[in-house]
XYZ file of C-alpha atoms in Angstrom:
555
model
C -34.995 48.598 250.424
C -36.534 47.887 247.229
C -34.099 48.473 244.331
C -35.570 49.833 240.766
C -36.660 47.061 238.583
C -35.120 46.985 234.864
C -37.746 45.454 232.849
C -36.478 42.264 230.650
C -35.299 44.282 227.633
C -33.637 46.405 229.610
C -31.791 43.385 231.414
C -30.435 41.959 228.408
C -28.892 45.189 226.735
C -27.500 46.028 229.870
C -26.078 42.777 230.279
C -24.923 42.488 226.287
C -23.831 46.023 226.780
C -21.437 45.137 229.728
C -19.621 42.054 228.420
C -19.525 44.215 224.567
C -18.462 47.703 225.733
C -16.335 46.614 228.435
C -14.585 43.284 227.607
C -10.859 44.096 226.143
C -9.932 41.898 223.188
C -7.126 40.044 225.173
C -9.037 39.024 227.815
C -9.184 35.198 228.281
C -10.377 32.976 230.636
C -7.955 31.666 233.343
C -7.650 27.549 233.720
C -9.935 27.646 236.620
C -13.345 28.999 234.749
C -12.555 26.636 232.082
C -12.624 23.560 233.956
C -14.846 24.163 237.225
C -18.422 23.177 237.148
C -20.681 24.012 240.591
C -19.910 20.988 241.976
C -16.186 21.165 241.667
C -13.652 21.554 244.792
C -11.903 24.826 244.824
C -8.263 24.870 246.656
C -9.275 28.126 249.102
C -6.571 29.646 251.486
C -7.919 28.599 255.321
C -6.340 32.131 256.325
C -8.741 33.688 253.989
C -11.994 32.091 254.576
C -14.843 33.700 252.497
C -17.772 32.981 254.909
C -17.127 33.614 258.962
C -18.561 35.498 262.087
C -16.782 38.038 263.557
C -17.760 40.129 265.958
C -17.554 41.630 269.338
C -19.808 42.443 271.959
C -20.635 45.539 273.194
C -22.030 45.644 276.773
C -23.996 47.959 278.692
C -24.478 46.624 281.874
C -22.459 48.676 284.509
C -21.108 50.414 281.172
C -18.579 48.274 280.272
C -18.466 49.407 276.457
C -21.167 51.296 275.568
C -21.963 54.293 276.866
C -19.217 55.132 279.248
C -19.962 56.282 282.273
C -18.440 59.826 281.464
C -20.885 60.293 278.757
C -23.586 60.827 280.975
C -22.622 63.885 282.420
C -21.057 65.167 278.585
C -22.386 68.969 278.407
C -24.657 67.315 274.852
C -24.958 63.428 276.350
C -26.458 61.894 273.453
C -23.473 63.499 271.132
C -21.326 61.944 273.046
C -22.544 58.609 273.044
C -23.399 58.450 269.730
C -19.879 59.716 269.050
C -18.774 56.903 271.221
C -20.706 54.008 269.359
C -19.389 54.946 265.947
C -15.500 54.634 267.212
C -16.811 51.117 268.067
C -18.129 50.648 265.048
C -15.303 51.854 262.793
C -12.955 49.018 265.316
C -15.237 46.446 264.280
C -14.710 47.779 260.521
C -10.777 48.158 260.301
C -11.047 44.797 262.413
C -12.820 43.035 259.135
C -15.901 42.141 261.817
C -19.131 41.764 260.214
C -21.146 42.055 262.911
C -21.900 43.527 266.714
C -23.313 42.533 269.354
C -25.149 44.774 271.907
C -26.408 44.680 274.875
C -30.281 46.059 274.862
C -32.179 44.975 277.749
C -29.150 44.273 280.488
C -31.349 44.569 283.952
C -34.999 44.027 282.539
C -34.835 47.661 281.198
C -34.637 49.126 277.493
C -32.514 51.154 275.671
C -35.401 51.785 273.504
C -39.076 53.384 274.419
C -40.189 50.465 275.363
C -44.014 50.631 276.598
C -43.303 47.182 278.903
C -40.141 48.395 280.711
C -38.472 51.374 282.076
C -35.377 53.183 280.742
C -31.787 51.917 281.053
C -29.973 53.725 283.609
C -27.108 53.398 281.864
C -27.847 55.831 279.036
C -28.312 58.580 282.147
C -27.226 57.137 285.189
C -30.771 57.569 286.491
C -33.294 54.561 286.299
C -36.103 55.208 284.325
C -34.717 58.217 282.786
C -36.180 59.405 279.361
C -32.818 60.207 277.473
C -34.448 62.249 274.636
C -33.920 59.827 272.004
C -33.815 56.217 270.555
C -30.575 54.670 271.207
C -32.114 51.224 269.515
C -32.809 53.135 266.605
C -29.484 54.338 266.182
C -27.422 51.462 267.037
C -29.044 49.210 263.759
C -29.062 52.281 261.801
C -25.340 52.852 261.867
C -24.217 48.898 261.790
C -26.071 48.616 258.650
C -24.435 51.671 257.509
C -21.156 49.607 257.830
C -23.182 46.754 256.712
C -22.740 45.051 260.131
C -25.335 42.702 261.155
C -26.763 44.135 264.528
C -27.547 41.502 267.023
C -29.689 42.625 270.132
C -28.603 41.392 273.098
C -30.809 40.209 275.946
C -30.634 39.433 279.614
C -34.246 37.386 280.101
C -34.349 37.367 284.034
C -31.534 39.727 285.725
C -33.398 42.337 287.344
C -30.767 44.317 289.186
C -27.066 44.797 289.955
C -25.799 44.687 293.718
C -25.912 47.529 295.515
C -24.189 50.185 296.096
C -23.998 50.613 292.281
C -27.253 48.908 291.607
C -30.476 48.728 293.443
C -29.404 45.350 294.860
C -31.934 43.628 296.479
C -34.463 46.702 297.006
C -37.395 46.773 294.756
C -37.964 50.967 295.757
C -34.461 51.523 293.754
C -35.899 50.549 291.098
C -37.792 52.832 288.451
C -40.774 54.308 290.044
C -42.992 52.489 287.186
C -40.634 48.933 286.955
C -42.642 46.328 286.745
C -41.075 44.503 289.323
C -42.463 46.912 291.542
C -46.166 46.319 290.317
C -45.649 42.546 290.595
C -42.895 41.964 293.462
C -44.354 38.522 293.699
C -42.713 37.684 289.980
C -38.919 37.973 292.048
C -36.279 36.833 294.516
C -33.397 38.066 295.601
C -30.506 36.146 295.371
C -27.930 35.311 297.656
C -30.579 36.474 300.174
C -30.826 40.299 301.088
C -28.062 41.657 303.270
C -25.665 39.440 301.619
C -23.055 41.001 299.715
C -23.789 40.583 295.944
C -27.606 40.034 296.719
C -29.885 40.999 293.323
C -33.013 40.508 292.100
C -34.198 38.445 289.386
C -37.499 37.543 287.809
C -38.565 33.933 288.777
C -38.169 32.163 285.478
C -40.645 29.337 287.106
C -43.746 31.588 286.952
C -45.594 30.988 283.694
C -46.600 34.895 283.690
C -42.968 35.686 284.118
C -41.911 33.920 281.274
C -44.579 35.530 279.408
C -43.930 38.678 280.106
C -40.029 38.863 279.491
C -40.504 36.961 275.981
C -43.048 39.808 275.573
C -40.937 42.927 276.371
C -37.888 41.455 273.888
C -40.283 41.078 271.052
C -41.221 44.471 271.311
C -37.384 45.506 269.492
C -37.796 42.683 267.485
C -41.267 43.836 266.058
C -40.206 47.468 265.847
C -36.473 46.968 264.678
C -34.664 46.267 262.052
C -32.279 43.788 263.831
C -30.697 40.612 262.722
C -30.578 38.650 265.689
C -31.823 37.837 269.127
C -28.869 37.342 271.509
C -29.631 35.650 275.549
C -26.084 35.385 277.264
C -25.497 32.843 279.883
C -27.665 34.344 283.156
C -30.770 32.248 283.490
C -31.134 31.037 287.126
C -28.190 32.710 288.765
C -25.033 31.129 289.381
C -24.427 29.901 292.470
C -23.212 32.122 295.891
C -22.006 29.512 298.684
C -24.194 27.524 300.213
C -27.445 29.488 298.985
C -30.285 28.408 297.853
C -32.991 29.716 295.207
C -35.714 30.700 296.792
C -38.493 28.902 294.695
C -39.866 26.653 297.067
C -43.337 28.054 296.832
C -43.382 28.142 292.812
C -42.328 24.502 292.559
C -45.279 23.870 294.540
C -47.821 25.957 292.743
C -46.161 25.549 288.844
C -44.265 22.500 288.953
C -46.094 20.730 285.940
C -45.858 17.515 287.396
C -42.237 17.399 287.694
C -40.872 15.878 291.083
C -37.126 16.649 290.960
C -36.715 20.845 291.262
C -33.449 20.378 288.902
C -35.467 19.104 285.698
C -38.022 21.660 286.554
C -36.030 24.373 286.736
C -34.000 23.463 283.218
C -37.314 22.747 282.011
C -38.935 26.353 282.716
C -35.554 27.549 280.886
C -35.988 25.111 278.193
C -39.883 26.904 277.442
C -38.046 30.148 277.311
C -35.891 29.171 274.703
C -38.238 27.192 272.627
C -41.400 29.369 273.260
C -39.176 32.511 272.305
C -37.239 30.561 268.951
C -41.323 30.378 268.049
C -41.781 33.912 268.504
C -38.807 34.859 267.164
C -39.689 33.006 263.691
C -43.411 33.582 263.442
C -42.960 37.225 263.686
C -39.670 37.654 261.361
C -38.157 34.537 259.893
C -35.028 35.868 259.011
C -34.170 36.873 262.187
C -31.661 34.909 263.701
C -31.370 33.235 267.753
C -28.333 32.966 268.988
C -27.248 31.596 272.914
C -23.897 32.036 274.510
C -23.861 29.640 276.861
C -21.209 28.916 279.546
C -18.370 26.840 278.033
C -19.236 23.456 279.837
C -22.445 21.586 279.288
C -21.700 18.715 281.299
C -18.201 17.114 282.137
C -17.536 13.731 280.965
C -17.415 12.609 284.622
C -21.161 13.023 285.219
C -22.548 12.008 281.998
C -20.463 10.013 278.850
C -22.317 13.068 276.374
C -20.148 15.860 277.806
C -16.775 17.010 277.734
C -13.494 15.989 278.933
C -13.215 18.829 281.518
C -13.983 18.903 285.217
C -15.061 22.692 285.514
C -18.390 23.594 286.190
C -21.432 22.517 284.421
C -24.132 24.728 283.194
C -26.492 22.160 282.901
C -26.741 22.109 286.824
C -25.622 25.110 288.185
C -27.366 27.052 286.089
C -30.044 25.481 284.742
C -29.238 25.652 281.229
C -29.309 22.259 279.076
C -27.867 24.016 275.898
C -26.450 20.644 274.397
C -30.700 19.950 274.434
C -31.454 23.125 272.396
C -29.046 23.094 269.243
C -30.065 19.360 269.168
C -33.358 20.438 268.758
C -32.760 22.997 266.929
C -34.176 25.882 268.470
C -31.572 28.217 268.008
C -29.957 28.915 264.552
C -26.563 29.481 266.662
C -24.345 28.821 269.860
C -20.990 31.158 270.924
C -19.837 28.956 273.765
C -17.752 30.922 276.133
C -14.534 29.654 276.181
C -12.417 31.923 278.072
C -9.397 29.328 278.828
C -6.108 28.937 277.458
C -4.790 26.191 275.433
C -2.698 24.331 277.466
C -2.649 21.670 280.468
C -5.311 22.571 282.114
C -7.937 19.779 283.049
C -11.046 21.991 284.564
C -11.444 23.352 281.113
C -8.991 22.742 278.366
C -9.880 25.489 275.144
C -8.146 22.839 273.041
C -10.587 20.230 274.384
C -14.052 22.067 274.304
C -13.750 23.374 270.988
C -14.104 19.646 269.237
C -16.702 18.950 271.862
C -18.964 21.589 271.103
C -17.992 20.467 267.196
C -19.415 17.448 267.668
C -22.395 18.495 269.565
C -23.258 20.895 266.446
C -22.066 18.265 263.727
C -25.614 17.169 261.678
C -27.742 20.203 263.141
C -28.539 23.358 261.269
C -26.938 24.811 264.414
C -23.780 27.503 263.485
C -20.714 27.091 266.157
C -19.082 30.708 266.774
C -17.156 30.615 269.771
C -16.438 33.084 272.596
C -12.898 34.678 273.179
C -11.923 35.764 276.331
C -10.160 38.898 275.372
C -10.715 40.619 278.132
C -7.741 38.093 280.036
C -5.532 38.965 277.198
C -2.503 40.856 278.528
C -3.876 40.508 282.658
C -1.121 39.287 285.491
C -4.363 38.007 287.146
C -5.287 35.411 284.605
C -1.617 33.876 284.793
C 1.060 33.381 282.182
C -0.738 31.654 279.240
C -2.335 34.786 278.948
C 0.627 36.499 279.102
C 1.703 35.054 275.311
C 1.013 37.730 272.950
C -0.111 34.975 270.425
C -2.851 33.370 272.815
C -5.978 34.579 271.232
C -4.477 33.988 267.382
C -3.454 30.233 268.808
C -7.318 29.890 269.191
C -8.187 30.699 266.037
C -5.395 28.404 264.469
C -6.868 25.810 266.487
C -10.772 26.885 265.407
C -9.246 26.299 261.425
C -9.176 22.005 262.571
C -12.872 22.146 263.126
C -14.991 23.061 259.834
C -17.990 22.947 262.019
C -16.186 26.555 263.808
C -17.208 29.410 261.368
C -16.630 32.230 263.656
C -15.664 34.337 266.873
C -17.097 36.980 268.627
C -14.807 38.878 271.103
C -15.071 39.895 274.508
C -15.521 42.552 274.856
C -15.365 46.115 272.937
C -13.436 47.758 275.095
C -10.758 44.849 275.633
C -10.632 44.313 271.671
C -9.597 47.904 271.424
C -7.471 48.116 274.347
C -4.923 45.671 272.285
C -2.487 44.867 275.415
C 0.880 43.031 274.171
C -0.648 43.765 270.332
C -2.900 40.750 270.725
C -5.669 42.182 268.830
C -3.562 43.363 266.156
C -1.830 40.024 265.869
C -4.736 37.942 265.662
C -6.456 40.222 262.989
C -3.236 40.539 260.956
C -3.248 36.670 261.541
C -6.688 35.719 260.652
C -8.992 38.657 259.521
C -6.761 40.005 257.141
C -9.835 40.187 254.722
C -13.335 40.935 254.495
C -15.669 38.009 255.340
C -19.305 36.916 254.656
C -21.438 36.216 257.272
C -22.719 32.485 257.129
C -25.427 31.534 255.469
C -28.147 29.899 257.250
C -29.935 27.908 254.341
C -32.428 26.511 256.764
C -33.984 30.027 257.004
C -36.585 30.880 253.966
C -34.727 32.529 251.180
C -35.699 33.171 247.524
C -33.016 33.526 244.562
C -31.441 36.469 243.999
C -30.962 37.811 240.280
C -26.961 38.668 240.163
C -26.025 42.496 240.077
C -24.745 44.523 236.763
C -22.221 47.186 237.375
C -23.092 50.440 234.805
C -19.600 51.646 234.936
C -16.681 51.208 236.270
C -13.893 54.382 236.278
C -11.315 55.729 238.063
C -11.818 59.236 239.988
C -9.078 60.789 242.368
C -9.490 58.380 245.944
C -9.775 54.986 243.730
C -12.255 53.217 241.528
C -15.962 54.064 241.466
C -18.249 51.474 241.122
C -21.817 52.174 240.095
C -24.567 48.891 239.510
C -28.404 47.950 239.470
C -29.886 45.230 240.895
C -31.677 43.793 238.118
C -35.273 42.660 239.529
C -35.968 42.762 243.250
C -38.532 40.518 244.914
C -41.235 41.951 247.462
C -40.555 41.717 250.853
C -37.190 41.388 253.409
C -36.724 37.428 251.914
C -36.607 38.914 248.340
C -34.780 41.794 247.766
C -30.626 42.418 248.239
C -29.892 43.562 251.676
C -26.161 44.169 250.461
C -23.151 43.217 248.029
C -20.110 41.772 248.185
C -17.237 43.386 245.697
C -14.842 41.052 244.017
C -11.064 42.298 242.798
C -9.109 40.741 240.640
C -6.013 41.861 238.928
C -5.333 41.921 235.059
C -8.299 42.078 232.397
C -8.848 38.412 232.950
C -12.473 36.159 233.520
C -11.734 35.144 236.905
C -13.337 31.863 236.648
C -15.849 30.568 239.410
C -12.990 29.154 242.196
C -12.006 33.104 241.744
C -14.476 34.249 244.601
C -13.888 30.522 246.455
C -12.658 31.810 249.639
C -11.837 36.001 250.445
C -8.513 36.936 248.871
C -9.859 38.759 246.038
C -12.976 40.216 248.563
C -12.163 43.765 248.953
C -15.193 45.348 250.184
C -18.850 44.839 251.260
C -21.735 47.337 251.095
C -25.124 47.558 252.789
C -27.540 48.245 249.656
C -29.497 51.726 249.834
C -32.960 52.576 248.924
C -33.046 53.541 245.401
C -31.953 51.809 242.113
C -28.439 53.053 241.509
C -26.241 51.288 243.873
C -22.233 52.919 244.524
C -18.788 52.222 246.161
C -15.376 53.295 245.851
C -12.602 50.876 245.912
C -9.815 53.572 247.543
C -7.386 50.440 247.882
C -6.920 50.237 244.087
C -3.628 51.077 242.733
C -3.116 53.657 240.154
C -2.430 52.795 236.972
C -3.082 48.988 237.235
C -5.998 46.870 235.236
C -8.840 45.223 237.079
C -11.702 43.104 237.186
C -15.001 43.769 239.478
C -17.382 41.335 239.814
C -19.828 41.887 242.010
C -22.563 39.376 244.036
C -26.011 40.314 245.768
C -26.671 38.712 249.738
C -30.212 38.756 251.176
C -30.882 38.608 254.628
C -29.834 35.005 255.622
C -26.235 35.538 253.748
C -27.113 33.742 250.789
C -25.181 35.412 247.565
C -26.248 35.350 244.230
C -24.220 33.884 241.095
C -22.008 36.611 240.138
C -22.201 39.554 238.016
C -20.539 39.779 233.970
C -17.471 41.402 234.820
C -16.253 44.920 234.729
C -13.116 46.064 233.472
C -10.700 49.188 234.349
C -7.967 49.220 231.663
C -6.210 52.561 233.167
């Protein structure tokens, strides 16, 4: 979007024209504007915060969210998914989120034409199905409509789900044109075929493997308007018994010189990471990386750097040294999973691993969300802690200790909006009772925004219409307003600058539109009672722009 420019004339009489024509002769500044400079401490409510992540993911694997299995034989399929994505969305709206996170590429397939990779099965319940349309295109189209940030999710080497649902270890299940099947040499199956649970995966020790799965996830990233790049916690699989990964032959041909297997294998996953942050960047900046990583790097027991918990550790089972990447810095941000309760529980204590993984952030450029395990909320089988209606709100009370925390994103869709024992509800009431700002990430290339001026300001039958310009735009995605947060306030008062300190006068965001004249109506305004707008301009990294000269309703 690249908003109308008002030339400087025009800037200044619309600016003299707002603070003239609209400012009452009784309005007065309150203490707070006449005493805060920009370096002054504002006392913000820590139930209110102005700036935090909140989302939820949405997975397709085995349809867990998004589509539902049911859709696929709907009489008009892509109706019905579509229909089925915006209910998500409007959760993640009444829920204050600010973001989503979907699942894109779950078994080295798209749910976009991808020319490197077949066709989800999950969009038709056939693998390598053309399903008519672009999903991808849709699913950023209609978060940004709600001005949700749209994070792609990617699985970098999971090839297959176990039989009898997925094709297991057999490479003629998969799509007739899978590349798999035109390099079978790039796999393994693991646990070994014939064993229950056996899959495939892409050997992330092949150089030409790597390669080529960085290459098919830049493809949406080139083509799409997203604003992140999501990997979950599969890289090597997880351990089955007493199985091994079969890479015996590819630590012999590719082992760089390495003579332990373990550092080579965390090392083939460390190139993924940093080769792909690289890509990532050089191709669109603003685009942020994110890892959720299993909750445990390392426990205290095996090396002094890692937690006081005795669960398993990432770092060895699965080859992922994530403590190694936020330190240097490869990924703008981390959602550990931490799917335990707060309580005595020594394997993996929630109230433990959340300072841990503050620490382990503390002096990076590296944003801590964390993981909730909503999907235990309200389950007999995850035991009585989870049982507590209050659990998942107890987290985020906890989260408030640790400034380094500035967010949550939920596990998953389905389990948000199932809301067993009123969990969800609670927790929202609790702690997303307002709109939020996403972070900013100031270590991603940004350039000033010019504040917003609102043209009128009048009341119509559902609430008050706003209408404003952006004054000057710059050229480019780093440069121009990507949306706009709205700012309530009540009386015919100057707010003062600790007035938009944290959310509880943030009533509303709004993706911008193409065009000059920007819109919104504020239904939640009360009849009959005076207010003051002021409004602020975000570009694509979350930074905000000073804010706007007031507007005033006076009836």
């Amino acid at each position: 979007m690249r908003a109308t420019r008002i030339g400087a004339a025009g800037l200044v009489a619309a600016l003299l024209g707002t603070l003239v024509t609209t400012t009452p002769a009784n309005a007065a500044p309150d203490a707070a504007s006449t005493t805060t400079t920009t370096n002054a401490t504002c006392t913000t409510d820590p139930a209110m915060p102005k700036r935090q992540f909140r989302a939820m993911w949405i997975s397709s694997v085995v349809n867990i969210d998004w589509p539902s299995k049911a859709s696929q034989t709907s009489p008009d399929q892509v109706a019905a998914q579509q229909a089925e994505y915006r209910e998500l969305l409007d959760l993640a709206q009444r829920l204050h989120h600010n973001a989503v996170v979907v699942q894109v590429r779950p078994t080295a397939d798209a749910l976009w034409p991808s020319p490197y990779e077949p066709w989800s099965e999950y969009l038709t319940g056939i693998r390598g199905q053309d399903p008519g349309w672009d999903p991808l295109a849709f699913l950023v189209d209609e978060a940004h409509r709600r001005n949700l940030e749209f994070h792609a999710w990617f699985n970098p080497y999971r090839v297959s789900m176990p039989a009898p649902g997925g094709a297991g270890a057999d490479l003629a299940q998969l799509a007739p044109d899978h590349p798999a099947r035109q390099h079978p040499d790039w796999t393994f199956a693991y646990p070994p075929a014939g064993v229950a649970g056996s899959r495939l995966y892409y050997n992330p020790g092949i150089p030409e493997v790597r390669e080529f799965v960085q290459t098919a996830m830049m493809d949406a990233v080139n083509r799409y308007d997203i604003d992140g790049v999501h990997f979950d916690d599969y890289f090597y699989p997880y351990p089955s018994g007493t199985y091994q990964v079969p890479d015996d032959a590819t630590f012999a041909a590719h082992n760089r010189g390495f003579t332990d297997r373990a550092d080579w294998r965390r090392d083939n996953i460390n190139l993924l990471v940093q080769e792909m942050s690289g890509k990532i960047k050089a191709a669109k900046p603003w685009v942020k990386f994110g890892v959720s990583p299993f909750g445990i790097w390392r426990n205290k027991a095996a090396d002094p750097l890692g937690s006081d918990t005795t669960g398993s550790q990432s770092y060895d089972i699965i080859s992922a040294d994530t403590r190694k990447w936020i330190k240097q810095e490869w990924i703008d941000y981390v959602v550990p999973q931490l799917y335990w309760y707060i309580g005595q529980y020594p394997a993996a204590d929630y109230a433990r691993l959340v300072p841990w993984w503050a620490e382990t952030v503390r002096g990076t450029h590296v944003q801590l969300y964390i993981g909730q395990a909503d999907y235990k909320s309200g389950d007999p089988a995850y035991g009585s802690y989870w049982q507590n209606p209050s659990e998942l709100s107890d987290h985020l009370t906890l989260n408030r200790a640790y400034p380094e925390v500035q967010g949550n994103v939920h596990f998953s869709a389905v389990q948000v909006r199932a809301n067993r024992l009123g969990a969800t509800d609670i927790y929202a009431a609790e702690h997303y009772s307002r709109p939020a700002l996403v972070p900013a990430m100031p270590h991603l290339p940004a350039r000033p925004l010019l504040f917003p001026v609102v043209t009128k300001a009048a009341r119509q039958a559902d609430g008050v219409r706003l209408t404003w310009r952006q004054p000057a735009d710059g050229v480019g995605p780093l440069g121009t307003a990507t949306s706009y947060a709205i700012y309530r306030f009540d009386g015919s008062t100057l707010p003062g600058k600790c007035g938009t300190a944290d959310a509880a006068h943030l009533v509303g965001t709004v993706r911008a539109t193409p065009g000059g004249a920007q819109s919104w109506v504020d239904t939640s305004a009360a009849p009959g009672r005076r207010y003051t707008y002021q409004l602020t301009a975000l570009d694509r990294s979350g930074n905000e722009s000073p804010t706007s000269p007031p507007a005033f309703v006076l009836r």
